[in-house]
PDB file of C-alpha atoms in Angstrom:
ATOM      1  CA  MET A  88      15.791   6.223  44.494  1.00 46.00           C
ATOM      2  CA  ALA A  89      14.094   8.457  47.056  1.00 53.00           C
ATOM      3  CA  LYS A  90      15.980  11.605  47.998  1.00 61.00           C
ATOM      4  CA  ASN A  91      17.211  12.154  51.513  1.00 68.00           C
ATOM      5  CA  ILE A  92      15.590  14.933  53.528  1.00 81.00           C
ATOM      6  CA  GLN A  93      18.149  17.721  53.666  1.00 84.00           C
ATOM      7  CA  SER A  94      17.040  19.180  56.991  1.00 84.00           C
ATOM      8  CA  LEU A  95      17.372  15.783  58.676  1.00 86.00           C
ATOM      9  CA  GLU A  96      20.807  15.266  57.165  1.00 87.00           C
ATOM     10  CA  ARG A  97      21.873  18.665  58.500  1.00 90.00           C
ATOM     11  CA  ALA A  98      20.451  17.903  61.946  1.00 88.00           C
ATOM     12  CA  ALA A  99      22.297  14.556  62.025  1.00 87.00           C
ATOM     13  CA  ALA A 100      25.541  16.268  60.967  1.00 89.00           C
ATOM     14  CA  MET A 101      25.034  18.834  63.721  1.00 89.00           C
ATOM     15  CA  LEU A 102      24.579  16.132  66.366  1.00 87.00           C
ATOM     16  CA  ARG A 103      27.707  14.335  65.173  1.00 87.00           C
ATOM     17  CA  LEU A 104      29.631  17.622  65.326  1.00 87.00           C
ATOM     18  CA  LEU A 105      28.494  18.278  68.887  1.00 85.00           C
ATOM     19  CA  ALA A 106      29.344  14.692  69.849  1.00 81.00           C
ATOM     20  CA  GLY A 107      32.983  15.115  68.905  1.00 75.00           C
ATOM     21  CA  GLY A 108      35.712  17.642  69.583  1.00 59.00           C
ATOM     22  CA  GLU A 109      34.979  20.409  72.053  1.00 61.00           C
ATOM     23  CA  ARG A 110      32.222  19.914  74.596  1.00 66.00           C
ATOM     24  CA  ARG A 111      30.344  23.086  73.602  1.00 81.00           C
ATOM     25  CA  LEU A 112      30.203  24.985  70.327  1.00 88.00           C
ATOM     26  CA  GLY A 113      28.860  28.405  69.434  1.00 90.00           C
ATOM     27  CA  LEU A 114      26.435  29.140  66.618  1.00 92.00           C
ATOM     28  CA  SER A 115      29.181  30.600  64.390  1.00 91.00           C
ATOM     29  CA  ASP A 116      31.409  27.541  64.922  1.00 89.00           C
ATOM     30  CA  ILE A 117      28.581  25.158  64.043  1.00 91.00           C
ATOM     31  CA  ALA A 118      27.473  27.117  60.977  1.00 91.00           C
ATOM     32  CA  SER A 119      31.024  27.435  59.705  1.00 91.00           C
ATOM     33  CA  SER A 120      31.924  23.775  60.270  1.00 89.00           C
ATOM     34  CA  LEU A 121      28.822  22.580  58.401  1.00 91.00           C
ATOM     35  CA  ASP A 122      28.939  25.310  55.728  1.00 92.00           C
ATOM     36  CA  LEU A 123      25.502  26.600  56.688  1.00 92.00           C
ATOM     37  CA  ALA A 124      24.048  30.070  56.933  1.00 92.00           C
ATOM     38  CA  LYS A 125      23.714  31.203  60.539  1.00 92.00           C
ATOM     39  CA  GLY A 126      19.954  31.520  60.197  1.00 92.00           C
ATOM     40  CA  THR A 127      19.654  27.964  58.908  1.00 93.00           C
ATOM     41  CA  ALA A 128      21.908  26.587  61.630  1.00 92.00           C
ATOM     42  CA  HIS A 129      20.030  28.493  64.314  1.00 94.00           C
ATOM     43  CA  GLY A 130      16.676  27.155  63.113  1.00 93.00           C
ATOM     44  CA  ILE A 131      17.896  23.551  63.291  1.00 93.00           C
ATOM     45  CA  LEU A 132      19.467  24.090  66.691  1.00 93.00           C
ATOM     46  CA  ARG A 133      16.256  25.651  68.006  1.00 92.00           C
ATOM     47  CA  THR A 134      14.251  22.624  66.862  1.00 93.00           C
ATOM     48  CA  LEU A 135      16.739  20.155  68.339  1.00 91.00           C
ATOM     49  CA  GLN A 136      16.709  22.129  71.579  1.00 91.00           C
ATOM     50  CA  ALA A 137      12.916  22.037  71.759  1.00 90.00           C
ATOM     51  CA  GLU A 138      13.041  18.233  71.416  1.00 87.00           C
ATOM     52  CA  GLY A 139      15.708  17.891  74.110  1.00 86.00           C
ATOM     53  CA  PHE A 140      18.441  16.679  71.748  1.00 86.00           C
ATOM     54  CA  VAL A 141      20.510  19.870  72.216  1.00 90.00           C
ATOM     55  CA  GLU A 142      21.006  22.156  75.206  1.00 89.00           C
ATOM     56  CA  GLN A 143      22.256  25.753  75.277  1.00 90.00           C
ATOM     57  CA  ASP A 144      24.437  27.070  78.074  1.00 86.00           C
ATOM     58  CA  PRO A 145      22.716  30.223  79.419  1.00 87.00           C
ATOM     59  CA  ALA A 146      25.982  31.954  80.258  1.00 86.00           C
ATOM     60  CA  SER A 147      28.007  31.397  77.095  1.00 88.00           C
ATOM     61  CA  GLY A 148      25.234  30.726  74.597  1.00 91.00           C
ATOM     62  CA  ARG A 149      27.115  27.671  73.359  1.00 90.00           C
ATOM     63  CA  TYR A 150      25.433  24.393  72.470  1.00 91.00           C
ATOM     64  CA  GLN A 151      25.970  20.817  73.618  1.00 88.00           C
ATOM     65  CA  LEU A 152      24.173  17.477  73.329  1.00 85.00           C
ATOM     66  CA  GLY A 153      20.979  17.196  75.383  1.00 82.00           C
ATOM     67  CA  ALA A 154      19.680  14.704  77.916  1.00 72.00           C
ATOM     68  CA  GLU A 155      17.140  13.175  75.507  1.00 73.00           C
ATOM     69  CA  LEU A 156      19.968  11.687  73.454  1.00 72.00           C
ATOM     70  CA  LEU A 157      21.379  10.126  76.603  1.00 59.00           C
ATOM     71  CA  ARG A 158      17.991   8.588  77.381  1.00 60.00           C
ATOM     72  CA  LEU A 159      17.663   7.167  73.884  1.00 64.00           C
ATOM     73  CA  GLY A 160      21.230   5.889  73.987  1.00 60.00           C
ATOM     74  CA  ASN A 161      20.670   4.179  77.321  1.00 54.00           C
ATOM     75  CA  SER A 162      17.503   2.565  75.991  1.00 60.00           C
ATOM     76  CA  TYR A 163      19.417   1.223  72.994  1.00 60.00           C
ATOM     77  CA  LEU A 164      22.199  -0.094  75.206  1.00 52.00           C
ATOM     78  CA  ASP A 165      19.735  -1.620  77.677  1.00 68.00           C
ATOM     79  CA  VAL A 166      17.979  -3.625  74.967  1.00 78.00           C
ATOM     80  CA  HIS A 167      21.219  -4.862  73.456  1.00 81.00           C
ATOM     81  CA  GLU A 168      22.673  -5.747  76.851  1.00 83.00           C
ATOM     82  CA  LEU A 169      19.456  -7.562  77.726  1.00 87.00           C
ATOM     83  CA  ARG A 170      19.600  -9.588  74.513  1.00 88.00           C
ATOM     84  CA  ALA A 171      23.312 -10.343  74.930  1.00 87.00           C
ATOM     85  CA  ARG A 172      22.845 -11.512  78.523  1.00 88.00           C
ATOM     86  CA  ALA A 173      19.822 -13.627  77.598  1.00 91.00           C
ATOM     87  CA  LEU A 174      21.292 -15.532  74.627  1.00 91.00           C
ATOM     88  CA  VAL A 175      22.664 -18.530  76.507  1.00 93.00           C
ATOM     89  CA  TRP A 176      19.795 -18.771  78.979  1.00 95.00           C
ATOM     90  CA  THR A 177      17.068 -18.586  76.327  1.00 96.00           C
ATOM     91  CA  ASP A 178      18.849 -21.211  74.216  1.00 94.00           C
ATOM     92  CA  ASP A 179      18.933 -23.489  77.266  1.00 95.00           C
ATOM     93  CA  LEU A 180      15.258 -22.784  77.974  1.00 97.00           C
ATOM     94  CA  ALA A 181      14.197 -23.694  74.426  1.00 96.00           C
ATOM     95  CA  ARG A 182      16.256 -26.876  74.566  1.00 95.00           C
ATOM     96  CA  SER A 183      14.937 -27.996  77.956  1.00 95.00           C
ATOM     97  CA  SER A 184      11.298 -27.097  77.263  1.00 95.00           C
ATOM     98  CA  GLY A 185      11.212 -28.183  73.647  1.00 95.00           C
ATOM     99  CA  GLU A 186       9.305 -24.999  72.781  1.00 96.00           C
ATOM    100  CA  SER A 187       9.864 -21.564  71.266  1.00 96.00           C
ATOM    101  CA  VAL A 188      11.249 -18.848  73.527  1.00 97.00           C
ATOM    102  CA  HIS A 189      10.639 -15.115  73.066  1.00 97.00           C
ATOM    103  CA  LEU A 190      12.320 -12.143  74.701  1.00 96.00           C
ATOM    104  CA  GLY A 191      10.206  -8.976  74.719  1.00 93.00           C
ATOM    105  CA  VAL A 192      10.465  -5.328  75.799  1.00 91.00           C
ATOM    106  CA  LEU A 193       8.015  -2.457  76.027  1.00 90.00           C
ATOM    107  CA  HIS A 194       7.917  -0.432  72.803  1.00 84.00           C
ATOM    108  CA  GLN A 195       5.315   1.907  71.289  1.00 79.00           C
ATOM    109  CA  HIS A 196       2.335   0.727  73.367  1.00 86.00           C
ATOM    110  CA  GLY A 197       3.118  -2.944  72.796  1.00 91.00           C
ATOM    111  CA  VAL A 198       5.682  -5.696  73.235  1.00 93.00           C
ATOM    112  CA  LEU A 199       8.603  -5.733  70.805  1.00 89.00           C
ATOM    113  CA  ILE A 200      10.182  -9.165  70.277  1.00 91.00           C
ATOM    114  CA  VAL A 201      13.948  -8.611  70.436  1.00 89.00           C
ATOM    115  CA  HIS A 202      15.021 -12.263  70.486  1.00 92.00           C
ATOM    116  CA  HIS A 203      13.394 -15.499  69.361  1.00 94.00           C
ATOM    117  CA  VAL A 204      14.737 -19.016  69.807  1.00 94.00           C
ATOM    118  CA  PHE A 205      13.076 -21.580  67.575  1.00 94.00           C
ATOM    119  CA  ARG A 206      11.446 -24.696  68.923  1.00 93.00           C
ATOM    120  CA  PRO A 207      14.240 -27.319  68.721  1.00 90.00           C
ATOM    121  CA  ASP A 208      12.689 -29.625  66.149  1.00 87.00           C
ATOM    122  CA  ASP A 209      12.593 -29.833  62.378  1.00 79.00           C
ATOM    123  CA  SER A 210       9.314 -27.998  61.932  1.00 84.00           C
ATOM    124  CA  ARG A 211       9.103 -24.953  59.695  1.00 87.00           C
ATOM    125  CA  GLN A 212       9.117 -21.752  61.773  1.00 84.00           C
ATOM    126  CA  VAL A 213       9.159 -18.007  61.105  1.00 84.00           C
ATOM    127  CA  LEU A 214      11.590 -15.691  62.905  1.00 84.00           C
ATOM    128  CA  GLU A 215       9.558 -13.194  64.923  1.00 86.00           C
ATOM    129  CA  VAL A 216      12.301 -10.741  65.923  1.00 86.00           C
ATOM    130  CA  GLY A 217      10.916  -7.251  65.347  1.00 84.00           C
ATOM    131  CA  ALA A 218       7.292  -8.370  65.637  1.00 88.00           C
ATOM    132  CA  MET A 219       4.918  -6.523  67.965  1.00 91.00           C
ATOM    133  CA  GLN A 220       2.564  -8.203  70.423  1.00 95.00           C
ATOM    134  CA  PRO A 221      -0.279  -6.632  72.435  1.00 95.00           C
ATOM    135  CA  LEU A 222       0.203  -5.760  76.086  1.00 96.00           C
ATOM    136  CA  HIS A 223      -3.179  -6.831  77.414  1.00 96.00           C
ATOM    137  CA  SER A 224      -3.502 -10.379  76.082  1.00 96.00           C
ATOM    138  CA  THR A 225      -0.041 -11.932  75.747  1.00 97.00           C
ATOM    139  CA  ALA A 226       1.963 -13.468  78.564  1.00 97.00           C
ATOM    140  CA  LEU A 227       4.871 -11.129  77.823  1.00 98.00           C
ATOM    141  CA  GLY A 228       2.584  -8.111  77.799  1.00 97.00           C
ATOM    142  CA  LYS A 229       0.835  -8.989  81.041  1.00 97.00           C
ATOM    143  CA  VAL A 230       4.154  -9.401  82.813  1.00 97.00           C
ATOM    144  CA  LEU A 231       5.385  -6.030  81.569  1.00 96.00           C
ATOM    145  CA  ALA A 232       2.088  -4.347  82.472  1.00 96.00           C
ATOM    146  CA  ALA A 233       2.155  -5.945  85.926  1.00 96.00           C
ATOM    147  CA  TYR A 234       5.682  -4.820  86.806  1.00 94.00           C
ATOM    148  CA  ASP A 235       6.397  -1.710  84.709  1.00 91.00           C
ATOM    149  CA  PRO A 236       4.321   1.393  85.612  1.00 90.00           C
ATOM    150  CA  VAL A 237       4.723   2.824  82.099  1.00 89.00           C
ATOM    151  CA  ALA A 238       3.547  -0.418  80.487  1.00 92.00           C
ATOM    152  CA  HIS A 239       0.678  -0.561  82.963  1.00 94.00           C
ATOM    153  CA  SER A 240      -0.494   2.943  82.037  1.00 91.00           C
ATOM    154  CA  GLU A 241      -0.297   2.185  78.344  1.00 91.00           C
ATOM    155  CA  ALA A 242      -2.208  -1.077  78.704  1.00 94.00           C
ATOM    156  CA  VAL A 243      -4.908   0.564  80.815  1.00 92.00           C
ATOM    157  CA  GLU A 244      -5.336   3.534  78.484  1.00 91.00           C
ATOM    158  CA  ALA A 245      -5.254   1.484  75.274  1.00 89.00           C
ATOM    159  CA  ASP A 246      -8.150   0.041  73.349  1.00 90.00           C
ATOM    160  CA  ARG A 247      -7.940  -3.564  74.524  1.00 94.00           C
ATOM    161  CA  LYS A 248      -8.907  -5.472  71.393  1.00 95.00           C
ATOM    162  CA  THR A 249     -10.695  -8.827  71.492  1.00 96.00           C
ATOM    163  CA  PHE A 250      -8.659 -11.488  69.671  1.00 97.00           C
ATOM    164  CA  THR A 251     -10.461 -14.647  70.844  1.00 96.00           C
ATOM    165  CA  PRO A 252     -13.468 -15.408  73.069  1.00 96.00           C
ATOM    166  CA  LEU A 253     -11.017 -15.711  75.984  1.00 96.00           C
ATOM    167  CA  THR A 254      -9.378 -12.277  75.630  1.00 96.00           C
ATOM    168  CA  VAL A 255      -9.730 -10.144  78.766  1.00 95.00           C
ATOM    169  CA  THR A 256     -10.732  -6.600  77.814  1.00 94.00           C
ATOM    170  CA  GLY A 257     -12.662  -5.204  80.806  1.00 95.00           C
ATOM    171  CA  LEU A 258     -10.585  -2.883  82.993  1.00 95.00           C
ATOM    172  CA  ASP A 259     -11.514  -4.398  86.369  1.00 95.00           C
ATOM    173  CA  GLU A 260     -10.915  -7.942  85.158  1.00 96.00           C
ATOM    174  CA  PHE A 261      -7.657  -6.898  83.504  1.00 96.00           C
ATOM    175  CA  GLU A 262      -6.432  -5.265  86.721  1.00 96.00           C
ATOM    176  CA  SER A 263      -7.263  -8.487  88.569  1.00 96.00           C
ATOM    177  CA  VAL A 264      -5.180 -10.450  86.069  1.00 96.00           C
ATOM    178  CA  LEU A 265      -2.236  -8.100  86.641  1.00 96.00           C
ATOM    179  CA  ALA A 266      -2.586  -8.371  90.423  1.00 96.00           C
ATOM    180  CA  GLU A 267      -2.546 -12.166  90.117  1.00 96.00           C
ATOM    181  CA  THR A 268       0.506 -11.953  87.846  1.00 96.00           C
ATOM    182  CA  ARG A 269       2.408  -9.876  90.409  1.00 95.00           C
ATOM    183  CA  ALA A 270       1.357 -12.155  93.274  1.00 95.00           C
ATOM    184  CA  ARG A 271       2.591 -15.355  91.634  1.00 95.00           C
ATOM    185  CA  GLY A 272       5.531 -13.872  89.677  1.00 96.00           C
ATOM    186  CA  TRP A 273       4.555 -15.008  86.176  1.00 97.00           C
ATOM    187  CA  GLY A 274       2.011 -14.303  83.463  1.00 96.00           C
ATOM    188  CA  ALA A 275      -0.030 -16.575  81.233  1.00 96.00           C
ATOM    189  CA  ASP A 276      -1.812 -16.508  77.902  1.00 96.00           C
ATOM    190  CA  VAL A 277      -3.958 -19.552  77.147  1.00 95.00           C
ATOM    191  CA  GLU A 278      -5.625 -18.929  73.793  1.00 95.00           C
ATOM    192  CA  GLU A 279      -6.256 -15.268  74.650  1.00 96.00           C
ATOM    193  CA  THR A 280      -4.319 -13.911  71.663  1.00 97.00           C
ATOM    194  CA  TRP A 281      -4.186 -16.821  69.203  1.00 96.00           C
ATOM    195  CA  GLU A 282      -6.463 -19.836  69.274  1.00 95.00           C
ATOM    196  CA  GLY A 283      -4.540 -23.044  69.905  1.00 94.00           C
ATOM    197  CA  VAL A 284      -1.506 -21.183  71.344  1.00 96.00           C
ATOM    198  CA  ALA A 285      -0.459 -20.815  74.982  1.00 96.00           C
ATOM    199  CA  ALA A 286       2.450 -19.068  76.683  1.00 97.00           C
ATOM    200  CA  VAL A 287       3.945 -18.474  80.105  1.00 98.00           C
ATOM    201  CA  ALA A 288       6.273 -15.532  80.860  1.00 98.00           C
ATOM    202  CA  ALA A 289       8.326 -14.083  83.710  1.00 97.00           C
ATOM    203  CA  PRO A 290       9.855 -10.618  84.271  1.00 96.00           C
ATOM    204  CA  ILE A 291      13.516  -9.685  83.887  1.00 94.00           C
ATOM    205  CA  HIS A 292      14.998  -6.955  86.109  1.00 91.00           C
ATOM    206  CA  ASP A 293      18.207  -4.933  85.832  1.00 86.00           C
ATOM    207  CA  ARG A 294      20.756  -3.803  88.408  1.00 83.00           C
ATOM    208  CA  ARG A 295      18.367  -1.084  89.569  1.00 79.00           C
ATOM    209  CA  ARG A 296      15.719  -3.766  90.195  1.00 82.00           C
ATOM    210  CA  MET A 297      13.687  -2.184  87.387  1.00 84.00           C
ATOM    211  CA  PRO A 298      11.733  -4.373  84.920  1.00 88.00           C
ATOM    212  CA  VAL A 299      13.501  -4.233  81.553  1.00 90.00           C
ATOM    213  CA  GLY A 300      11.826  -7.082  79.699  1.00 93.00           C
ATOM    214  CA  ALA A 301      10.223 -10.475  79.909  1.00 96.00           C
ATOM    215  CA  VAL A 302      10.899 -13.986  78.652  1.00 97.00           C
ATOM    216  CA  ALA A 303       8.253 -16.455  77.526  1.00 97.00           C
ATOM    217  CA  ILE A 304       7.802 -20.053  76.459  1.00 97.00           C
ATOM    218  CA  THR A 305       5.242 -20.289  73.655  1.00 97.00           C
ATOM    219  CA  GLY A 306       3.710 -23.297  71.943  1.00 95.00           C
ATOM    220  CA  ALA A 307       0.629 -25.305  71.105  1.00 94.00           C
ATOM    221  CA  VAL A 308      -1.847 -25.313  73.961  1.00 94.00           C
ATOM    222  CA  GLU A 309      -1.868 -29.117  74.174  1.00 92.00           C
ATOM    223  CA  ARG A 310       1.904 -29.094  74.827  1.00 94.00           C
ATOM    224  CA  ILE A 311       2.109 -26.045  77.119  1.00 95.00           C
ATOM    225  CA  CYS A 312      -0.904 -27.042  79.182  1.00 93.00           C
ATOM    226  CA  GLU A 313      -2.270 -30.149  80.805  1.00 87.00           C
ATOM    227  CA  ASN A 314      -5.920 -30.940  81.373  1.00 75.00           C
ATOM    228  CA  ARG A 315      -6.874 -32.542  84.647  1.00 61.00           C
ATOM    229  CA  LEU A 316     -10.570 -33.066  83.911  1.00 60.00           C
ATOM    230  CA  GLY A 317     -11.121 -29.335  83.613  1.00 65.00           C
ATOM    231  CA  PRO A 318      -9.857 -26.155  81.906  1.00 75.00           C
ATOM    232  CA  PRO A 319      -6.280 -26.348  80.559  1.00 80.00           C
ATOM    233  CA  GLU A 320      -3.618 -25.559  83.175  1.00 88.00           C
ATOM    234  CA  LEU A 321      -0.041 -24.561  82.425  1.00 93.00           C
ATOM    235  CA  ARG A 322       2.463 -27.307  83.058  1.00 93.00           C
ATOM    236  CA  PRO A 323       4.212 -26.555  86.396  1.00 95.00           C
ATOM    237  CA  GLU A 324       7.651 -27.533  85.085  1.00 96.00           C
ATOM    238  CA  LEU A 325       7.385 -24.908  82.317  1.00 97.00           C
ATOM    239  CA  ILE A 326       6.432 -22.227  84.822  1.00 97.00           C
ATOM    240  CA  THR A 327       9.443 -23.153  86.938  1.00 97.00           C
ATOM    241  CA  ALA A 328      11.739 -23.203  83.901  1.00 97.00           C
ATOM    242  CA  VAL A 329      10.741 -19.781  82.574  1.00 97.00           C
ATOM    243  CA  ARG A 330      11.022 -18.206  86.037  1.00 97.00           C
ATOM    244  CA  GLU A 331      14.483 -19.690  86.532  1.00 96.00           C
ATOM    245  CA  CYS A 332      15.539 -18.353  83.133  1.00 97.00           C
ATOM    246  CA  ALA A 333      14.262 -14.860  84.009  1.00 96.00           C
ATOM    247  CA  ARG A 334      16.096 -14.950  87.339  1.00 95.00           C
ATOM    248  CA  ALA A 335      19.327 -16.043  85.651  1.00 95.00           C
ATOM    249  CA  VAL A 336      19.192 -13.207  83.106  1.00 94.00           C
ATOM    250  CA  SER A 337      18.318 -10.746  85.887  1.00 93.00           C
ATOM    251  CA  ARG A 338      21.337 -11.898  87.900  1.00 92.00           C
ATOM    252  CA  ASP A 339      23.561 -11.426  84.841  1.00 90.00           C
ATOM    253  CA  LEU A 340      22.199  -7.897  84.538  1.00 87.00           C
ATOM    254  CA  GLY A 341      23.209  -7.217  88.138  1.00 84.00           C
ATOM    255  CA  ALA A 342      19.830  -7.539  89.818  1.00 80.00           C
ATOM    256  CA  GLY A 343      20.978 -10.044  92.402  1.00 68.00           C
ATOM    257  CA  ARG A 344      18.593 -12.665  93.750  1.00 61.00           C
ATOM    258  CA  PHE A 345      14.816 -12.447  93.355  1.00 53.00           C
TER     259      PHE A 345
END
């Protein structure tokens, strides 16, 4: 069994100590409570402070939890609230569309799948929760890049890999795709990431009217699209369904009407 890293264990213990009891603690209190030498405790505190996880009061010299922990905690809560609010609506969407439904959020320069509802048939399927998808080619990614400035920057600055002959990689063309996505309120991926697969996605907003995720219907291109004597076009009823689902989740998150 691999050994735990002692310095990380000590840092975690320090954060737990600061999270409970008194609001602020001095160096001697922290070192004594954790049975550490003052020099060791001070070194850990200095590192945590540099990363924003701990703050030091200039007047008293005492330490307290930093704003970075609050940001990380809010991010964790936002994702879990998003998933909790979306459970019923995504189940309904999968049932009404007959296709798989994915819920995605921006994470580490890509789209993290935080919820996946299987296509409601007896076919063998693989759970994709925890999988990462690219920002520039997927329907979920395009929606996030179109509405979230951080996602947009990451998609623009990234190396936009070619997955199929239909993948959009050029910056000007990609920006045009995002502008079209914003104008119509939904994003599409027709064999741009995986051959034979199409998807349509819509953005989800929170109470601050900020984009916090996206929901998508994904399936075989012949089921998601229709061909009217030309290139495949997404079925209008699926576009309507995914947008209504996104609006419903947004309303549950306090965003009001969109």
